[in-house]
Amino acid sequence: MNETINQAATAYQQGDPEPAFALLKALPDEPEARLQALVIVVNAAIHFDRINEAIEGLQQLMHLQPDESRWQRMSADALNRRGAQRREAGDAKAALEDFDSALHNSLMHPLANFNAALAMRDLGDLRGALRHIGEHLHGNPQDAEAALMRAELLAETGRVEQAEEALEQVLADPACPQGLRLAMGLARIGRLQAAADVLELQGSEAAGAPGMEVAERIRQQGDSDATRRAFAAVIGACRSRGQPPPLRAALAQALHIDPLPADTAQMQLDREAFSAGLQQIETDWPNESLARLPAELEQASWSNFYLAYQGKDDCALQSSYGDFLARATRSLAPSLDPPLERRRDGPARVGFLSSSFRECTVGNYFGRWPRWLQEAGFEVHLFQLGPQRDATTARIATGLHRFVFHDGSLNELAEQVRSCDLDLLIYPEIGMDMRLLPLAATRLARCQAAAWGHPTTTGLPSIDVFLSCAGMEPADAPAHYRERLHLLPGLGVDYPLVAASSVPDDIELPMGVRVLVPQSGFKLHPDNDALMAELAATVPEAVFLLFTPQRPRWRERLMTRLGHAFERSGADPDNQLHWLPQVQRPQYLQINRQCDLMLDSLHWSGGNTSLDALVSGLPLATCNGRFMRGRQSAAMLAQLGLAENLVAADRDALLKLATDLLRDPEQRRSLSSRITNALPKLFDSDQAKQRFVALAEELCHLV
C-alpha cells in the first residue's frame, strides 16, 4: 500500500489527481499509512478544486485525529466554500446545511455565519439570518458590509427604529460599503430617496442586473417618485454605454403606481401619470427598437397590478397596454407568432398555466378545475411556473395527463406549452405574477381564457375569454372586459371547506368589540379610512384588527393615513387600531372566530378572506361595488340568503349597518348561527362543475 500511496502522490504532483481520489475507496487499515493517504487525498482535492473529495477526506482525518484542530479548521473552510457554491447555484437549503456544519467544526469561522445569514435570508428566515449576522459581527465588529446587512434585516423584521440607528452607525463608518451595495442597503432599510440618489450617482455602473435589482427593491416599497428616478437611472446608465435599456425598466419607470397612495388626490395623479406613461412607451418603443432587444419574454414582465385597486374602469387603459404587449412579444418571441392550425383527432386538450397552483388563494379557488376536466374525458396539461410548489401542487397535478414544473426561461416555457397543441389554455390569475403577462400576450393555444384570480380585464388581444361568476357581476359587466365574458354559477369553483372544529381557539386579542379588517394594505382604498374612522368614533368600544404588512414601511404609511382619519373623526387611533402579526391559516381562522364583525373593504371586497370569515361564522358587513372585484362578498351573502341583513346599498348605509351590528351582540349571534347553517348552499359546486365542463367543451371547438 505504501507504494500505492507514493504513486498517488507522484501522480497528483504531475497533474493527475485520480489515483489520489481512488485512495478514498481503498484506504489502508494501518493508522499511519491511512493518515498519509488521507493527507494526499486532501491536498490533491484542494489543489484541483474537488471540494467534495476534500470534505470527505477531512471528515475521515477528523475521525482519525479528533484532537488535531487544523483538520477542523480546514473542514470548516471546505464546507463554507461548498456552501457558497450551492447557494450560488440556488440551493439555499443545502448551502445552509454546509454552513451549519462549518460552524460546528469552527464556531468562530470568519465567513460561515455571514454566509449562513445570506442563506437564511434566501429561505425567508429573517430572524435566523439576523441571529447569524449578529454572531458574525461579534467576532468581526469592523465588518461594515455585515453591519449594513444587519440594518437591512432589522428593517425587514419590523424593527424600524433599531434599523435606523444601525444604519446611521454604518453610514458614519469610513469603511461603509459604497456604490450599488450602499444603494441596495438604503433601499432595504426604507430610505428610498437616498437609495435613488446613490443609484443616480453610479453613472454607467447602474446598467445591468445589479442596478435593476436596486431599482426593483425601491419599487417594492411603493414610493412613486423614488421608483421612477431609480429606473430612469438604470435607463440612463444603459444609454451612456450605448446599450438599449431593458424594456422592463422602461415599463416600470413609465407605469409605476403607488400601492399605498396618501389620498385620492395622489391616486388620481398616479393614474394620470400612468396614462401619460402608456403614450410615452408607445412613442419610445417602435418595432425597430424592440427588435434590438434580446429575444427574452422576461423583458416584458410587467403587470399593472395596482391599477385595479383604484376603483375605476380600467378597460381602456389595460387594452392600450395589452396592444403594446402583443406588439412587443412578437419581437421577443418571434417563433410563437405563426397561427395554430386546427387539430382534428383525439380528445379535447386543455392546459392550465399559473405560478399559483399551490397553497394560496388561487390554489384554493381553482385547484379542482383541472381534475373536473380530466374526469370529464379531457386531456389536461398543467404548467406550474416556479420557483414555488408544495403538497397542494402535487395534489392538484395527480392523475392529470401531463404536469410540468418550469423554473427557467419564459421563452422555453412558451415553446413547451405551444408544442402541446392545446385547444384551450386557461390562466387562472393573469396580473398576480408579472411573468405571466408576456406569456399570455402570445398565442400558445387556439383559444385562451383568463379567470378571476385577479378580477379585472387583462386587456390582451390574445385572451379570448374571461371566466367570472354570474352572481358577482353587475348588469353592465361585458363593458368592463376586452375579452368575451362567460359566467359560472355560484362560486364557480370547488372551494376546500375547512372544518371550524379542527382548530382550537387560543389566540389572545385586545379587549373590546373586535372588527376584523383583514385585507392587504394595497386593497384599502383611501375611501376606507373615513369609513373606519367614523365607525370607530360612533362605537368607541370598537377595536379594529389589521395585519402587519410584510414590508415595514407599508405599516408606517398606512398607520399615518388611518391615524389622521381617526383623529379627524374624533376616534382614538392609539387604542382602536391594532396590528396583528402575519399568521398561518389555522391561526388566522382562530382570529376570525374571536372577532365580532368583519368590515369589508370598499371597491375591492374580500374573496378568500370573506370565505374564511363565513366558514368561521363571523358576520361580514359589505356593500356592492361598481365592478366584480367589489361585489364578491355580497354575492356570497346572497347565496346564503343573508343579503338583506349584511349587504348595504352604499357606503353610508354600510356605516349604519356596521354600527347597528356592533351595538347588538344578540343580532350578531343570530347571524353567526344562520351563516353556519347555510354554508352548504355556498360550497355546493355541482352546478358550477357542470357549467364549467360544458363551457370548456364549447371553447375547445370555437376555433
XYZ file of C-alpha atoms in Angstrom:
703
model
C 0.000 0.000 0.000
C 2.902 2.379 0.692
C 3.896 2.040 -2.942
C 0.306 2.873 -3.990
C 0.327 5.952 -1.770
C 3.635 7.122 -3.198
C 2.404 6.583 -6.733
C -0.767 8.605 -5.985
C 1.334 11.440 -4.530
C 3.609 11.474 -7.567
C 0.679 11.362 -9.982
C -1.178 14.332 -8.477
C 2.065 16.363 -8.368
C 2.389 15.654 -12.086
C -1.172 16.801 -12.758
C -3.228 13.594 -12.423
C -5.293 13.576 -9.190
C -7.380 10.467 -9.939
C -5.033 7.928 -8.241
C -5.208 10.069 -5.100
C -9.013 10.140 -5.152
C -9.040 6.374 -5.717
C -7.394 6.017 -2.300
C -10.704 7.057 -0.679
C -12.180 3.732 -1.824
C -9.243 1.607 -0.652
C -7.693 3.230 2.421
C -5.125 1.143 4.308
C -6.015 -0.196 7.749
C -2.694 0.755 9.375
C -3.203 4.177 11.064
C -0.009 5.854 9.856
C -0.490 4.733 6.272
C -4.177 5.737 6.432
C -3.188 9.194 7.703
C -0.619 9.579 4.929
C -3.138 8.536 2.272
C -5.818 10.940 3.531
C -3.383 13.861 3.588
C -2.544 13.153 -0.054
C -6.262 12.952 -0.916
C -6.999 16.276 0.776
C -4.013 18.035 -0.768
C -4.964 16.800 -4.226
C -8.620 17.738 -3.733
C -7.774 21.260 -2.619
C -5.224 21.720 -5.413
C -7.660 20.540 -8.092
C -10.760 22.190 -6.590
C -12.535 18.892 -5.884
C -14.436 20.155 -2.873
C -16.490 17.010 -2.192
C -13.410 14.779 -2.017
C -11.707 17.350 0.213
C -14.625 17.310 2.644
C -14.814 13.522 2.665
C -11.079 13.224 3.301
C -11.122 15.826 6.058
C -14.039 14.115 7.783
C -12.015 10.916 7.949
C -8.947 12.806 9.161
C -11.008 14.325 11.994
C -12.202 10.850 12.924
C -8.618 9.558 12.823
C -7.160 12.518 14.757
C -10.054 14.121 16.685
C -7.740 16.405 18.680
C -5.977 17.862 15.633
C -7.513 21.343 15.275
C -6.143 22.018 11.798
C -8.393 19.326 10.288
C -11.412 21.031 11.861
C -10.333 24.415 10.509
C -9.692 23.030 7.042
C -13.008 21.151 7.079
C -14.853 24.325 8.090
C -13.202 26.203 5.217
C -14.125 23.478 2.739
C -17.728 23.256 3.955
C -18.105 27.028 3.839
C -16.727 27.035 0.307
C -19.105 24.300 -0.851
C -21.996 26.071 0.846
C -21.187 29.247 -1.070
C -21.160 27.275 -4.329
C -24.507 25.655 -3.508
C -26.077 28.976 -2.631
C -24.772 30.483 -5.870
C -26.426 27.569 -7.689
C -29.750 28.385 -5.993
C -29.858 25.609 -3.372
C -30.008 27.702 -0.191
C -31.218 24.800 1.945
C -28.219 22.583 1.126
C -25.935 25.595 1.460
C -27.229 26.274 4.968
C -26.518 22.674 5.967
C -22.885 23.178 4.902
C -22.580 26.484 6.761
C -24.017 24.902 9.926
C -21.533 22.038 9.620
C -18.703 24.523 9.135
C -19.729 26.340 12.326
C -19.911 23.021 14.165
C -16.256 22.453 13.242
C -15.167 26.051 13.826
C -17.564 28.185 15.842
C -15.750 31.439 15.061
C -15.225 30.774 11.363
C -14.684 34.195 9.738
C -17.275 33.716 6.963
C -19.662 30.867 7.789
C -22.002 32.938 9.976
C -22.169 35.676 7.343
C -22.906 33.141 4.618
C -25.461 31.354 6.807
C -27.238 34.681 7.234
C -27.381 35.091 3.450
C -28.782 31.571 3.025
C -31.390 32.102 5.740
C -32.468 35.327 4.096
C -32.838 33.414 0.813
C -35.053 30.896 2.639
C -37.186 33.630 4.201
C -35.975 33.078 7.781
C -35.122 36.703 8.538
C -34.865 36.256 12.289
C -32.457 33.360 11.825
C -30.457 35.484 9.398
C -30.356 38.280 11.965
C -29.062 35.869 14.604
C -26.249 34.641 12.365
C -25.206 38.130 11.272
C -25.113 39.174 14.932
C -22.816 36.250 15.719
C -20.609 37.191 12.779
C -20.343 40.802 13.971
C -19.484 39.605 17.487
C -16.281 38.141 16.081
C -15.826 40.699 13.290
C -17.043 44.050 14.683
C -15.324 46.095 11.948
C -17.133 44.374 9.072
C -19.136 47.290 7.651
C -20.722 45.069 4.980
C -22.151 42.807 7.682
C -23.248 45.816 9.748
C -25.196 47.111 6.744
C -26.792 43.704 6.310
C -27.810 43.724 9.977
C -29.516 47.099 9.495
C -31.369 45.704 6.471
C -32.542 42.657 8.398
C -33.713 44.778 11.316
C -35.875 46.761 8.902
C -37.180 43.636 7.203
C -38.213 42.132 10.560
C -40.140 45.273 11.513
C -37.626 46.825 13.922
C -37.527 50.106 12.049
C -36.116 52.322 14.815
C -33.300 49.868 15.550
C -32.634 49.624 11.829
C -32.330 53.408 11.533
C -29.865 53.515 14.425
C -27.802 50.692 12.932
C -27.806 52.362 9.525
C -26.589 55.674 10.937
C -23.657 53.849 12.534
C -22.822 52.207 9.220
C -23.015 55.493 7.317
C -20.651 57.101 9.841
C -18.079 54.342 9.293
C -15.352 55.271 6.747
C -15.459 51.637 5.616
C -19.177 51.872 4.745
C -19.874 49.953 1.509
C -20.281 52.282 -1.424
C -21.893 52.209 -4.814
C -24.639 49.765 -5.642
C -24.158 47.895 -2.358
C -24.949 51.040 -0.397
C -27.901 51.810 -2.675
C -29.326 48.343 -2.019
C -28.835 48.743 1.725
C -30.631 52.082 1.743
C -33.469 50.599 -0.311
C -33.847 47.631 2.032
C -33.890 49.921 5.059
C -36.622 52.076 3.510
C -34.503 55.156 2.752
C -35.832 55.191 -0.778
C -34.974 58.716 -1.899
C -31.428 58.264 -0.575
C -31.183 54.936 -2.405
C -32.297 56.630 -5.625
C -29.721 59.393 -5.016
C -26.909 56.843 -4.707
C -28.112 54.924 -7.757
C -28.122 58.110 -9.837
C -24.524 58.809 -8.771
C -23.339 55.452 -10.102
C -23.428 56.579 -13.719
C -22.828 53.726 -16.132
C -22.332 51.289 -13.221
C -26.104 51.283 -12.726
C -26.568 49.441 -16.027
C -27.297 45.755 -15.895
C -28.687 43.345 -13.314
C -27.265 44.954 -10.100
C -28.787 48.342 -10.919
C -32.102 46.727 -11.859
C -32.085 44.825 -8.575
C -31.732 48.065 -6.595
C -34.461 49.776 -8.630
C -36.752 46.785 -8.158
C -36.206 46.861 -4.394
C -37.162 50.546 -4.367
C -40.269 49.778 -6.452
C -41.424 47.134 -3.997
C -41.525 49.735 -1.218
C -44.060 51.760 -3.221
C -42.672 55.311 -3.407
C -43.608 56.597 -6.880
C -41.016 59.353 -7.200
C -38.094 57.240 -5.958
C -39.159 54.353 -8.201
C -39.299 56.469 -11.334
C -35.937 58.053 -10.508
C -34.325 54.660 -9.882
C -35.445 53.096 -13.157
C -34.592 56.306 -15.014
C -31.054 55.975 -13.610
C -30.811 52.422 -14.972
C -32.124 53.535 -18.372
C -29.659 56.451 -18.485
C -26.766 54.190 -17.482
C -27.537 51.790 -20.320
C -27.738 54.586 -22.859
C -24.425 56.028 -21.641
C -22.872 52.668 -22.542
C -24.531 52.649 -25.935
C -26.802 49.757 -24.898
C -30.570 49.512 -25.361
C -32.153 49.875 -21.916
C -34.191 46.945 -20.576
C -37.812 47.194 -21.657
C -38.721 46.058 -18.136
C -37.031 49.196 -16.739
C -38.889 51.449 -19.173
C -42.232 49.874 -18.261
C -41.574 50.252 -14.531
C -40.428 53.848 -14.926
C -43.455 54.842 -17.010
C -46.248 52.766 -15.463
C -45.498 52.541 -11.730
C -48.484 53.090 -9.439
C -48.097 53.635 -5.705
C -49.727 50.707 -3.849
C -50.441 52.903 -0.811
C -51.432 56.368 -2.029
C -51.637 59.070 0.624
C -55.129 60.076 -0.540
C -57.451 60.047 -3.527
C -55.702 63.103 -4.981
C -52.409 61.213 -5.213
C -54.279 58.262 -6.655
C -55.615 60.466 -9.445
C -52.156 61.915 -10.138
C -50.743 58.396 -10.386
C -53.494 57.471 -12.813
C -52.779 60.491 -14.993
C -49.054 59.677 -14.914
C -49.868 56.094 -15.896
C -51.920 57.249 -18.880
C -49.132 59.573 -19.995
C -46.621 56.779 -19.462
C -48.546 54.483 -21.792
C -48.317 57.074 -24.537
C -44.607 57.555 -23.867
C -43.949 53.819 -24.098
C -45.663 53.688 -27.481
C -43.509 56.587 -28.693
C -40.213 55.350 -27.238
C -40.539 51.727 -28.335
C -41.277 51.401 -32.048
C -40.823 47.975 -33.606
C -37.236 48.685 -34.645
C -36.276 49.434 -31.010
C -37.984 46.279 -29.801
C -36.115 44.271 -32.434
C -32.773 45.334 -30.904
C -33.627 43.742 -27.537
C -32.566 40.214 -26.567
C -35.294 37.751 -27.565
C -36.425 37.188 -23.977
C -40.039 37.414 -22.839
C -38.744 38.412 -19.385
C -38.148 41.871 -20.878
C -41.929 42.412 -20.918
C -42.584 41.118 -17.395
C -44.729 43.940 -16.111
C -48.239 43.904 -14.650
C -50.407 46.915 -13.901
C -51.432 45.121 -10.720
C -52.198 48.136 -8.544
C -54.248 49.932 -11.209
C -57.262 47.756 -10.425
C -57.301 48.835 -6.770
C -58.145 52.429 -7.659
C -61.817 51.575 -8.134
C -62.046 52.911 -11.708
C -62.912 51.430 -15.099
C -59.553 50.176 -16.401
C -60.677 48.587 -19.661
C -59.343 51.298 -21.991
C -56.001 51.636 -20.213
C -55.489 47.891 -19.931
C -56.385 47.428 -23.600
C -53.831 50.035 -24.675
C -51.195 48.259 -22.633
C -52.351 44.896 -23.981
C -51.890 46.101 -27.559
C -48.335 47.198 -26.756
C -47.515 43.878 -25.092
C -48.821 41.959 -28.081
C -46.566 44.013 -30.338
C -43.568 43.632 -28.017
C -43.863 39.881 -27.625
C -43.826 39.398 -31.391
C -40.249 40.723 -31.255
C -39.294 38.958 -28.036
C -40.616 35.544 -29.147
C -40.926 35.572 -32.951
C -41.203 31.781 -33.174
C -44.574 31.956 -31.379
C -46.170 34.250 -33.943
C -47.453 31.817 -36.625
C -51.128 30.840 -36.163
C -52.050 27.427 -34.814
C -53.854 25.079 -37.164
C -56.934 23.164 -36.090
C -56.303 19.701 -34.653
C -58.795 17.086 -35.842
C -58.284 13.950 -33.768
C -58.258 12.781 -30.154
C -59.920 14.219 -27.018
C -60.055 17.947 -26.422
C -56.813 19.243 -24.925
C -56.915 21.867 -22.181
C -53.942 23.458 -20.459
C -53.666 25.476 -17.249
C -50.763 27.885 -16.793
C -50.078 29.553 -13.454
C -47.456 30.170 -10.800
C -50.083 29.751 -8.058
C -51.199 26.120 -8.172
C -50.036 25.787 -4.560
C -51.287 26.628 -1.047
C -52.622 30.137 -1.644
C -55.854 31.863 -2.659
C -55.578 30.897 -6.340
C -54.682 27.299 -5.477
C -57.684 27.041 -3.166
C -60.063 28.599 -5.663
C -59.097 26.920 -8.917
C -57.286 23.770 -7.818
C -60.191 21.462 -8.712
C -60.738 22.786 -12.238
C -58.062 20.560 -13.865
C -59.497 17.461 -12.188
C -63.044 18.338 -13.276
C -61.926 18.315 -16.901
C -59.724 15.224 -16.607
C -62.644 13.291 -15.106
C -64.871 14.510 -17.939
C -62.571 12.985 -20.572
C -60.430 15.979 -21.490
C -56.676 15.639 -21.880
C -55.374 18.068 -19.245
C -51.910 19.641 -19.150
C -50.872 21.614 -16.055
C -47.933 24.042 -16.153
C -46.650 25.451 -12.864
C -44.217 28.348 -13.229
C -41.621 28.169 -10.428
C -39.893 28.665 -8.152
C -42.657 27.676 -5.698
C -44.520 24.387 -5.430
C -45.769 22.361 -2.472
C -48.019 19.499 -1.398
C -51.034 21.344 -2.846
C -49.253 21.466 -6.222
C -48.707 17.708 -6.093
C -52.323 17.067 -5.122
C -53.694 19.207 -7.966
C -51.365 17.581 -10.516
C -52.053 13.960 -9.517
C -53.786 11.967 -12.237
C -53.583 14.617 -14.971
C -52.312 13.800 -18.437
C -49.221 15.984 -18.002
C -47.666 18.092 -15.263
C -44.748 20.430 -15.960
C -42.888 22.397 -13.312
C -40.785 25.079 -15.011
C -38.352 27.426 -13.308
C -36.375 28.684 -16.278
C -36.694 30.794 -19.400
C -40.154 32.091 -20.285
C -39.415 31.538 -23.978
C -38.651 27.873 -23.273
C -41.885 27.502 -21.304
C -43.870 29.189 -24.064
C -42.418 26.828 -26.667
C -43.200 23.852 -24.440
C -46.825 24.919 -23.926
C -47.326 25.652 -27.600
C -45.881 22.267 -28.574
C -48.710 20.568 -26.641
C -51.127 21.694 -29.372
C -53.819 22.813 -26.906
C -57.386 23.589 -27.870
C -57.853 25.747 -24.761
C -55.374 27.351 -22.367
C -56.667 28.805 -19.075
C -54.767 31.321 -16.974
C -56.433 31.482 -13.516
C -54.791 34.742 -12.386
C -53.211 36.974 -15.048
C -51.764 40.011 -13.293
C -50.730 38.478 -9.978
C -47.348 37.369 -11.343
C -45.694 39.781 -13.795
C -44.085 36.937 -15.723
C -47.473 35.641 -16.863
C -48.255 38.800 -18.844
C -45.762 38.258 -21.706
C -46.751 34.587 -21.843
C -50.429 35.460 -22.044
C -49.703 38.112 -24.685
C -48.609 35.352 -27.076
C -50.769 32.767 -28.822
C -49.960 29.438 -27.145
C -53.328 27.736 -27.767
C -56.188 28.041 -30.218
C -58.458 29.516 -27.550
C -57.129 31.318 -24.467
C -59.042 32.257 -21.326
C -58.408 34.135 -18.103
C -60.226 33.607 -14.811
C -60.877 35.948 -11.916
C -57.853 35.092 -9.758
C -57.071 38.751 -10.478
C -60.578 40.033 -11.214
C -60.036 42.669 -13.867
C -59.707 42.603 -17.635
C -56.302 41.576 -18.931
C -56.655 43.972 -21.877
C -54.780 41.450 -24.026
C -55.967 40.809 -27.590
C -54.602 37.252 -27.231
C -57.047 36.392 -24.394
C -60.352 35.451 -25.973
C -62.493 34.733 -22.913
C -62.817 35.926 -19.319
C -64.399 33.469 -16.862
C -66.290 35.024 -13.964
C -69.174 34.391 -11.555
C -72.703 35.352 -12.531
C -73.724 36.474 -9.048
C -70.683 38.726 -8.682
C -71.002 40.684 -11.926
C -73.147 43.816 -12.393
C -75.634 44.148 -15.235
C -73.191 46.101 -17.447
C -70.326 43.663 -16.833
C -69.481 42.924 -20.517
C -68.424 46.560 -20.951
C -65.737 46.113 -18.277
C -63.826 43.465 -20.239
C -61.982 43.368 -23.522
C -62.487 39.593 -23.518
C -65.801 37.829 -24.140
C -67.362 37.340 -20.711
C -68.617 33.873 -19.723
C -70.284 33.386 -16.342
C -70.377 30.437 -13.958
C -72.984 29.813 -11.239
C -72.283 30.098 -7.505
C -68.620 30.412 -6.559
C -67.726 28.803 -9.882
C -65.234 26.544 -8.118
C -64.967 23.700 -5.619
C -63.506 25.619 -2.700
C -61.957 23.446 0.069
C -64.064 23.910 3.189
C -62.041 23.939 6.409
C -63.902 22.462 9.360
C -64.149 25.077 12.095
C -63.838 22.452 14.829
C -60.414 21.329 13.591
C -58.563 24.291 15.131
C -58.591 25.272 18.832
C -59.285 28.828 19.962
C -56.157 30.034 21.762
C -55.258 33.396 20.188
C -55.287 36.383 22.551
C -56.718 39.579 21.087
C -57.291 43.081 22.519
C -60.439 43.636 24.575
C -63.408 45.405 23.040
C -65.835 44.831 20.199
C -63.490 43.373 17.600
C -63.766 44.495 13.979
C -61.636 42.447 11.598
C -60.211 44.314 8.575
C -58.108 41.526 7.034
C -57.330 42.903 3.584
C -53.797 43.586 2.387
C -52.786 47.238 2.654
C -52.959 47.906 -1.087
C -56.634 46.790 -1.087
C -57.545 49.505 1.429
C -58.569 52.355 -0.845
C -58.295 55.757 0.906
C -62.116 55.843 0.937
C -61.956 53.127 3.603
C -60.115 55.418 6.027
C -63.059 57.694 6.753
C -65.484 54.746 6.908
C -63.403 53.023 9.586
C -62.765 56.281 11.438
C -66.441 57.258 11.569
C -67.361 53.780 12.768
C -64.669 53.991 15.468
C -65.932 57.377 16.612
C -69.553 56.184 16.693
C -68.703 52.972 18.583
C -65.809 53.917 20.923
C -65.564 50.390 22.324
C -64.730 49.051 18.845
C -61.165 47.891 18.157
C -60.021 47.381 14.572
C -57.697 44.467 13.824
C -55.417 44.723 10.797
C -52.484 42.548 9.759
C -48.965 43.941 9.690
C -47.734 44.215 6.082
C -44.633 42.221 5.287
C -42.903 45.440 4.254
C -42.386 47.535 7.438
C -42.692 50.894 5.643
C -46.147 49.928 4.442
C -47.412 49.701 8.008
C -45.917 53.098 8.767
C -47.610 54.676 5.756
C -50.956 53.009 6.461
C -50.805 53.966 10.125
C -50.130 57.583 9.201
C -53.073 57.664 6.816
C -55.502 55.894 9.149
C -54.270 57.828 12.176
C -55.102 61.141 10.539
C -58.576 59.913 9.560
C -59.293 58.642 13.091
C -58.161 61.906 14.656
C -60.296 63.959 12.255
C -63.354 61.898 13.268
C -62.634 62.137 16.992
C -61.671 58.447 17.296
C -58.618 57.138 19.152
C -56.086 55.539 16.757
C -53.685 54.541 19.541
C -56.290 52.408 21.322
C -58.646 51.466 18.493
C -56.180 50.403 15.780
C -54.309 47.143 16.427
C -51.794 45.432 14.170
C -51.599 41.652 14.296
C -48.632 39.638 13.006
C -48.887 37.619 9.817
C -50.000 34.084 10.760
C -50.665 30.744 9.108
C -54.218 29.897 8.015
C -55.162 27.812 11.118
C -54.219 30.716 13.384
C -55.949 33.146 11.031
C -59.177 31.157 11.370
C -58.807 31.295 15.151
C -58.677 35.082 14.937
C -61.820 35.123 12.799
C -63.700 33.099 15.398
C -62.756 35.505 18.174
C -63.915 38.623 16.302
C -67.381 40.194 16.320
C -67.627 41.557 12.771
C -65.633 41.662 9.547
C -65.809 45.025 7.819
C -65.396 44.541 4.092
C -63.237 46.921 2.073
C -64.762 49.351 -0.404
C -64.077 48.987 -4.149
C -62.261 45.657 -3.668
C -64.193 43.228 -1.495
C -62.888 40.154 0.222
C -62.697 36.865 -1.651
C -60.710 34.253 0.223
C -60.902 36.388 3.385
C -64.692 36.577 3.104
C -64.975 32.811 2.725
C -62.755 32.299 5.771
C -64.935 34.695 7.776
C -68.113 32.885 6.770
C -66.604 29.467 7.488
C -65.760 30.801 10.957
C -69.336 32.027 11.484
C -68.168 35.658 11.522
C -70.790 38.169 10.287
C -69.500 40.163 7.329
C -70.779 43.668 6.553
C -70.371 44.796 2.934
C -71.922 46.733 0.081
C -71.890 46.165 -3.677
C -69.189 47.931 -5.645
C -69.297 49.067 -9.250
C -67.157 46.213 -10.569
C -66.948 42.488 -9.919
C -63.894 42.995 -7.703
C -66.046 44.972 -5.280
C -69.032 42.580 -5.280
C -67.684 39.150 -4.317
C -68.668 39.270 -0.643
C -72.153 40.494 -1.465
C -72.673 37.600 -3.878
C -71.586 35.098 -1.227
C -74.017 36.554 1.293
C -76.804 36.488 -1.299
C -76.200 32.747 -1.811
C -76.510 32.286 1.947
C -79.811 34.176 1.982
C -78.310 36.983 4.102
C -78.088 39.870 1.627
C -80.936 41.715 3.357
C -79.108 41.509 6.701
C -75.473 42.114 5.736
C -75.302 43.833 2.316
C -75.794 47.608 2.407
C -76.935 49.757 -0.510
C -73.947 52.121 -0.405
C -71.110 53.418 1.760
C -73.306 55.429 4.158
C -75.721 52.544 4.571
C -72.726 50.273 5.282
C -71.645 52.585 8.097
C -75.113 52.386 9.667
C -75.317 48.603 9.175
C -71.933 48.046 10.842
C -72.800 50.443 13.678
C -76.056 48.650 14.421
C -74.370 45.240 14.400
C -71.563 46.326 16.728
C -74.156 47.565 19.206
C -76.280 44.400 19.033
C -74.454 41.238 20.201
C -77.660 39.198 20.087
C -78.159 40.038 16.410
C -74.530 39.066 15.691
C -75.011 35.702 17.397
C -78.170 35.075 15.407
C -76.435 35.928 12.137
C -73.474 33.722 13.013
C -75.808 30.772 13.524
C -77.615 31.447 10.246
C -74.296 31.672 8.357
C -73.105 28.351 9.735
C -76.374 26.579 8.930
C -76.454 27.939 5.355
C -72.822 27.178 4.428
C -73.644 24.057 2.363
C -75.511 26.316 -0.094
C -72.376 28.387 -0.660
C -69.993 25.478 -1.152
C -72.205 23.315 -3.356
C -70.185 23.101 -6.583
C -72.281 20.683 -8.669
C -73.833 23.323 -10.928
C -70.529 25.152 -11.318
C -68.821 21.912 -12.346
C -71.451 21.079 -14.944
C -71.352 24.557 -16.460
C -67.544 24.745 -16.423
C -67.146 21.395 -18.190
C -69.765 22.356 -20.786
C -68.121 25.737 -21.314
C -64.691 24.145 -21.761
C -66.164 21.809 -24.394
C -67.708 24.780 -26.166
C -64.488 26.820 -26.098
C -62.385 23.910 -27.350
C -64.481 23.866 -30.517
C -64.748 27.617 -31.063
C -61.683 27.905 -33.281
